Coordinates of C-alpha atoms and ligand atoms in Angstrom, one line a residue:
M1 CA 165.5 97.5 96.6
A2 CA 168.5 98.3 94.5
S3 CA 168.0 101.1 92.0
T4 CA 168.6 100.7 88.3
N5 CA 171.4 102.7 86.8
P6 CA 171.6 102.2 83.0
S7 CA 175.0 104.0 83.0
T8 CA 176.5 100.7 84.4
Y9 CA 176.0 99.0 81.0
A10 CA 179.0 98.0 79.1
D11 CA 179.3 99.6 75.7
H12 CA 179.8 97.6 72.6
G13 CA 181.6 99.1 69.7
S14 CA 182.0 102.7 68.6
P15 CA 179.1 104.9 67.7
E16 CA 180.8 106.1 64.5
G17 CA 179.1 104.7 61.4
D18 CA 176.6 102.9 63.6
P19 CA 174.6 100.7 61.3
D20 CA 172.1 99.6 64.0
A21 CA 168.9 101.4 64.2
G22 CA 167.5 101.9 67.7
R23 CA 170.9 102.4 69.5
G24 CA 170.3 103.6 73.0
R25 CA 166.7 102.5 73.0
L26 CA 165.4 101.1 76.3
G27 CA 163.1 98.2 77.0
V28 CA 161.9 97.5 80.5
G29 CA 160.1 94.3 81.8
R30 CA 158.8 93.3 85.2
A31 CA 157.8 90.0 86.9
H32 CA 157.6 88.8 90.4
G33 CA 158.4 85.8 92.6
K34 CA 156.2 82.8 93.4
V35 CA 155.8 80.0 95.9
I36 CA 154.7 76.5 95.1
L37 CA 151.9 75.7 97.5
L38 CA 151.6 72.1 96.6
G39 CA 152.7 69.6 94.0
E40 CA 156.4 70.4 93.2
H41 CA 158.3 67.5 91.6
A42 CA 155.1 65.5 90.9
V43 CA 154.2 68.3 88.5
V44 CA 157.2 67.3 86.3
Y45 CA 155.5 63.9 85.9
G46 CA 152.1 65.3 84.9
A47 CA 150.4 65.9 88.3
P48 CA 148.6 69.1 88.9
A49 CA 150.3 71.7 91.2
L50 CA 149.3 74.9 93.0
A51 CA 151.4 78.0 93.0
M52 CA 150.9 81.6 94.2
P53 CA 152.5 84.9 93.1
V54 CA 154.6 86.8 95.7
S55 CA 154.2 90.3 94.4
Q56 CA 156.5 91.9 97.0
L57 CA 159.5 90.0 95.5
T58 CA 160.1 91.8 92.2
A59 CA 162.4 91.4 89.2
T60 CA 163.0 94.2 86.7
V61 CA 165.1 93.9 83.6
T62 CA 166.2 96.9 81.6
V63 CA 167.7 96.4 78.2
R64 CA 169.6 99.1 76.4
R65 CA 170.5 98.6 72.8
C66 CA 173.9 99.7 71.6
S67 CA 175.8 99.6 68.3
C68 CA 177.4 96.4 67.2
P69 CA 181.1 96.4 66.2
D70 CA 181.6 95.9 62.5
G71 CA 181.3 92.2 61.6
S72 CA 180.4 91.1 65.1
A73 CA 177.7 88.6 66.0
D74 CA 175.1 89.4 68.7
Q75 CA 176.7 90.7 71.8
L76 CA 175.0 90.9 75.2
S77 CA 176.5 92.1 78.4
F78 CA 175.0 91.5 81.8
A79 CA 175.0 93.7 84.9
V80 CA 173.3 93.5 88.2
A81 CA 171.7 96.5 89.9
G82 CA 172.9 97.3 93.4
S83 CA 176.4 97.0 94.7
G84 CA 175.6 94.2 97.2
A85 CA 173.6 92.1 94.7
A86 CA 174.7 88.6 93.7
P87 CA 176.3 88.4 90.3
V88 CA 174.3 87.0 87.4
T89 CA 175.5 83.3 87.3
P90 CA 176.9 81.8 84.1
L91 CA 173.9 79.5 84.0
A92 CA 171.5 82.5 84.2
T93 CA 173.4 84.4 81.5
D94 CA 173.3 81.2 79.3
G95 CA 169.6 81.1 79.8
L96 CA 169.1 84.7 78.9
R97 CA 171.3 84.3 75.8
R98 CA 169.2 81.4 74.7
L99 CA 166.1 83.5 75.4
V100 CA 167.3 86.2 73.1
A101 CA 168.2 83.8 70.3
E102 CA 164.7 82.2 70.6
F103 CA 163.1 85.7 70.8
K104 CA 164.7 86.6 67.5
E105 CA 163.6 83.4 65.9
K106 CA 160.1 83.4 67.2
T107 CA 159.4 87.1 66.5
G108 CA 161.3 87.3 63.2
A109 CA 163.4 90.1 64.6
V110 CA 166.3 90.5 62.1
G111 CA 169.7 92.0 62.4
R112 CA 172.2 91.7 65.2
V113 CA 171.3 92.4 68.8
C114 CA 174.0 94.2 70.8
A115 CA 172.6 95.3 74.1
G116 CA 173.4 95.7 77.8
V117 CA 171.0 93.8 80.1
L118 CA 170.6 95.2 83.6
V119 CA 169.0 92.7 86.0
D120 CA 167.4 94.1 89.2
C121 CA 166.1 91.2 91.1
A122 CA 164.9 91.2 94.7
I123 CA 164.2 87.5 94.6
P124 CA 166.8 85.4 96.4
Q125 CA 168.4 82.8 94.1
G126 CA 168.3 79.1 94.8
R127 CA 165.4 79.4 97.3
G128 CA 162.5 78.0 95.2
L129 CA 161.0 81.5 94.9
G130 CA 161.1 81.7 91.1
S131 CA 164.1 84.1 90.6
S132 CA 165.3 82.5 87.4
A133 CA 161.9 82.4 85.8
A134 CA 161.0 85.9 87.0
C135 CA 164.2 87.3 85.5
A136 CA 163.6 85.4 82.3
R137 CA 160.0 86.7 82.1
A138 CA 161.1 90.3 82.8
A139 CA 163.8 89.9 80.1
V140 CA 161.3 88.7 77.5
L141 CA 159.0 91.6 78.3
A142 CA 162.0 94.0 78.1
F143 CA 163.1 92.7 74.7
A144 CA 159.5 92.8 73.5
E145 CA 159.3 96.5 74.4
L146 CA 162.7 97.1 72.9
F147 CA 161.7 95.6 69.6
D148 CA 158.1 96.9 69.7
R149 CA 156.7 93.3 69.5
R150 CA 153.4 92.3 71.1
L151 CA 153.7 88.8 72.5
D152 CA 150.7 86.8 73.6
A153 CA 150.8 84.8 76.8
K154 CA 151.8 81.5 75.1
E155 CA 154.7 83.2 73.3
V156 CA 155.9 84.7 76.6
F157 CA 155.6 81.3 78.3
D158 CA 157.5 79.5 75.5
L159 CA 160.3 82.0 75.7
V160 CA 160.6 81.8 79.4
Q161 CA 160.5 78.0 79.3
A162 CA 163.4 77.9 76.8
S163 CA 165.6 79.7 79.3
E164 CA 164.2 77.7 82.3
T165 CA 164.8 74.4 80.7
L166 CA 168.5 75.3 80.4
A167 CA 168.6 76.4 84.0
H168 CA 166.6 73.6 85.6
G169 CA 167.0 70.7 83.2
R170 CA 163.6 69.1 83.0
S171 CA 161.2 71.9 83.8
S172 CA 157.4 71.7 84.1
G173 CA 156.7 75.3 83.3
I174 CA 155.0 76.1 86.6
D175 CA 157.5 78.9 87.5
A176 CA 157.2 80.4 84.0
L177 CA 153.5 80.9 84.5
A178 CA 153.3 81.7 88.3
T179 CA 155.9 84.5 88.0
G180 CA 153.4 86.4 85.8
A181 CA 150.2 85.4 87.6
T182 CA 148.1 87.7 89.8
Y183 CA 146.1 84.9 91.6
P184 CA 146.9 81.4 92.9
I185 CA 147.0 79.0 89.9
L186 CA 146.3 75.4 89.4
F187 CA 148.9 74.3 86.9
R188 CA 149.0 71.1 84.8
A189 CA 150.9 70.1 81.7
G190 CA 151.7 73.6 80.6
T191 CA 148.4 75.3 81.3
A192 CA 147.1 77.1 84.3
R193 CA 143.7 78.0 85.7
E194 CA 143.3 80.8 88.3
L195 CA 141.9 79.9 91.7
P196 CA 140.2 81.9 94.4
S197 CA 142.5 82.8 97.3
L198 CA 141.9 81.7 100.9
D199 CA 141.4 84.2 103.6
G200 CA 144.7 83.6 105.5
V201 CA 148.3 84.5 105.6
C202 CA 151.1 82.5 104.0
V203 CA 154.4 82.8 105.7
I204 CA 157.5 81.8 103.8
A205 CA 160.8 81.1 105.6
D206 CA 164.2 80.8 104.1
S207 CA 166.3 78.0 105.6
G208 CA 169.4 80.0 104.8
V209 CA 170.8 77.2 102.6
G210 CA 170.4 77.3 98.9
G211 CA 169.1 74.3 97.0
S212 CA 169.7 73.4 93.4
T213 CA 166.4 72.6 91.6
K214 CA 168.4 71.0 88.8
D215 CA 170.1 68.6 91.2
A216 CA 166.8 67.9 93.0
V217 CA 164.9 67.2 89.8
E218 CA 167.8 64.9 88.7
M219 CA 167.9 63.1 92.0
V220 CA 164.2 62.4 91.8
R221 CA 164.5 61.3 88.2
R222 CA 167.2 58.7 89.1
K223 CA 165.1 57.4 92.0
F224 CA 162.1 56.9 89.8
E225 CA 164.1 55.3 87.1
R226 CA 165.0 52.6 89.6
N227 CA 161.5 52.4 91.0
A228 CA 158.6 53.0 88.6
D229 CA 156.0 52.0 91.3
A230 CA 157.3 54.7 93.6
Q231 CA 156.9 57.3 90.8
A232 CA 153.3 56.1 90.1
E233 CA 152.4 56.2 93.8
F234 CA 154.0 59.6 94.4
V235 CA 152.2 61.1 91.4
R236 CA 148.9 59.5 92.4
R237 CA 149.0 60.8 96.0
V238 CA 150.1 64.3 95.1
S239 CA 147.5 64.5 92.3
S240 CA 144.8 63.7 94.8
L241 CA 146.2 66.3 97.3
A242 CA 146.4 69.0 94.6
R243 CA 142.8 68.4 93.4
G244 CA 141.6 68.4 97.0
A245 CA 143.6 71.6 97.8
A246 CA 142.1 73.3 94.7
D247 CA 138.7 72.4 96.0
D248 CA 139.6 73.7 99.5
L249 CA 140.5 77.1 98.0
A250 CA 137.2 77.2 96.1
H251 CA 135.3 76.5 99.3
G252 CA 137.5 78.5 101.8
R253 CA 138.5 75.4 103.8
S254 CA 141.7 76.6 105.4
G255 CA 142.1 73.8 107.8
D256 CA 141.8 71.1 105.2
F257 CA 144.1 73.0 102.9
G258 CA 146.7 73.2 105.6
A259 CA 146.5 69.5 106.4
R260 CA 147.1 68.7 102.7
L261 CA 150.2 70.9 102.8
T262 CA 151.7 69.0 105.7
E263 CA 150.8 65.7 104.0
N264 CA 152.6 66.9 100.9
H265 CA 155.7 67.7 103.0
R266 CA 155.8 64.2 104.3
L267 CA 155.8 62.8 100.7
L268 CA 158.6 65.2 99.7
R269 CA 160.6 64.4 102.8
D270 CA 160.3 60.7 102.1
L271 CA 161.8 61.3 98.7
G272 CA 164.8 62.9 100.4
L273 CA 164.1 66.4 99.3
S274 CA 163.8 68.0 102.8
T275 CA 166.7 68.9 105.1
D276 CA 167.0 68.9 108.9
R277 CA 166.7 72.7 109.0
I278 CA 163.6 72.7 106.9
D279 CA 162.0 69.9 109.0
A280 CA 162.8 72.0 112.1
L281 CA 161.1 75.0 110.6
V282 CA 158.1 72.9 109.6
D283 CA 157.8 71.5 113.2
A284 CA 158.2 75.0 114.6
A285 CA 155.4 76.4 112.4
L286 CA 153.0 73.6 113.3
A287 CA 153.8 74.0 117.0
A288 CA 153.1 77.8 116.7
G289 CA 149.6 77.0 115.3
G290 CA 150.2 76.9 111.6
L291 CA 147.4 75.2 109.8
G292 CA 149.9 73.3 107.7
A293 CA 153.5 73.5 106.7
K294 CA 155.8 72.1 104.0
I295 CA 159.0 72.6 102.0
S296 CA 158.4 74.6 98.9
G297 CA 160.1 74.4 95.5
G298 CA 162.9 72.2 94.4
G299 CA 164.1 71.3 97.9
L300 CA 167.5 70.1 99.2
G301 CA 167.4 73.5 101.0
G302 CA 165.6 76.7 100.1
C303 CA 162.3 77.7 101.7
M304 CA 159.3 76.3 103.6
I305 CA 155.8 77.7 103.7
T306 CA 153.1 77.7 106.4
L307 CA 149.6 78.9 106.5
A308 CA 148.2 81.1 109.3
G309 CA 144.5 81.7 109.8
E310 CA 145.0 85.5 110.4
P311 CA 147.7 88.1 110.6
R312 CA 148.3 88.1 114.4
Q313 CA 148.9 84.3 114.3
A314 CA 151.2 84.9 111.4
Q315 CA 153.3 87.2 113.6
D316 CA 153.6 84.5 116.3
I317 CA 154.6 82.0 113.6
V318 CA 157.2 84.4 112.2
R319 CA 158.8 84.8 115.7
R320 CA 158.9 81.0 116.2
L321 CA 160.4 80.5 112.8
H322 CA 163.2 82.9 113.5
E323 CA 163.9 81.2 116.9
A324 CA 164.0 77.9 115.0
G325 CA 166.7 79.3 112.6
A326 CA 164.9 80.9 109.7
A327 CA 167.4 83.2 107.9
Q328 CA 164.5 85.5 106.7
T329 CA 160.8 85.4 106.4
W330 CA 158.1 86.9 104.1
V331 CA 154.5 87.4 105.0
V332 CA 152.0 87.1 102.2
P333 CA 148.5 88.1 103.2
M334 CA 145.8 86.4 101.1
G335 CA 142.1 86.9 100.3
R336 CA 140.5 89.5 102.5
F337 CA 143.8 90.1 104.3
A338 CA 145.6 91.1 101.1
R339 CA 146.2 94.8 100.6
H340 CA 144.9 95.7 97.3
G341 CA 146.9 97.9 94.9
D342 CA 150.3 96.5 96.1
Ligands
LIG1 O1 162.0 76.7 90.9 P1 161.6 75.8 92.1 O2 162.8 75.4 93.0 O3 160.4 76.3 92.8 O4 161.2 74.4 91.5 C1 160.2 74.2 90.6 C2 159.4 73.0 90.8 C3 159.9 71.7 90.4 O5 158.7 70.9 90.3 C4 160.8 71.1 91.4 C5 160.5 71.7 89.0 C6 159.6 72.1 87.9 O6 160.1 72.5 86.9 O7 158.3 71.9 88.1

């Protein structure tokens, strides 16, 4: 992963006559990626959904406070760690600016904030792996440290959501919570409950094509605006799958859980959210013995997930996914296969 180098921050203003306390002070925040196991899109309309943290995909934000030029408003500059890293997109910086404004309002932090924000994110963007929410969460925690504020879970959630709503449009909040979770979660209407993990291995495959969650959410919204019955039916069927899947996790029923994933894929594909590449990856995973497979996240590209019963089978599936065109894969051991202390 790229290393952080605070010396890459832009400086704002001269140090002479610096009126700002805390200049040069650092705050660091961390979060991780996530995959949605089941229930994306339906969750925007109130259905429950399941998501899981992906701890090997990390986001770290380092904020260094600097002096504000005389008479200036807040000034934030953004830099990305690592020479080959993707730039922070204007949408992401808008989201982070919004986050800082909300942070000041919510925490009562007074005075101007002039700071360099260094984003070190190993989570690919536009792949449904939670990169925007993880960066926002890491930034909230970094600013909290910088300003010595203790934020409770709800305050962190609200701040991440403020930035996510800007990036995604209508946003359920599942990413905001899953990027800080340590276990699979069952999410519904802004709250989450932790679930036990299955003994198995989740394989995530990147189709190599980015998808815009904002466009996907908007496409679904327009479809449902024209057809309220289709919305009700989709939400009803996904809600039933999500409740069943949560029960499968509680009772260790991997096969049933996998079948529900595949059923959820069909519903998402019927809404036009899958792509030929993702469908090919789903077929390859199932042919290689995956217990279930589906697109994951916003769709129109991005990633798919599949469930293997044990690590050796996961390796076979990984090979078949690459043969079927996966750009990259991640293996997430769960339950007794998870290495503790990662
Ligand atoms: O960030 P993504 O691409 O995993 O999408 C989040 C899931 C959606 O249901 C599509 C949107 C939302 O806010 O819940």
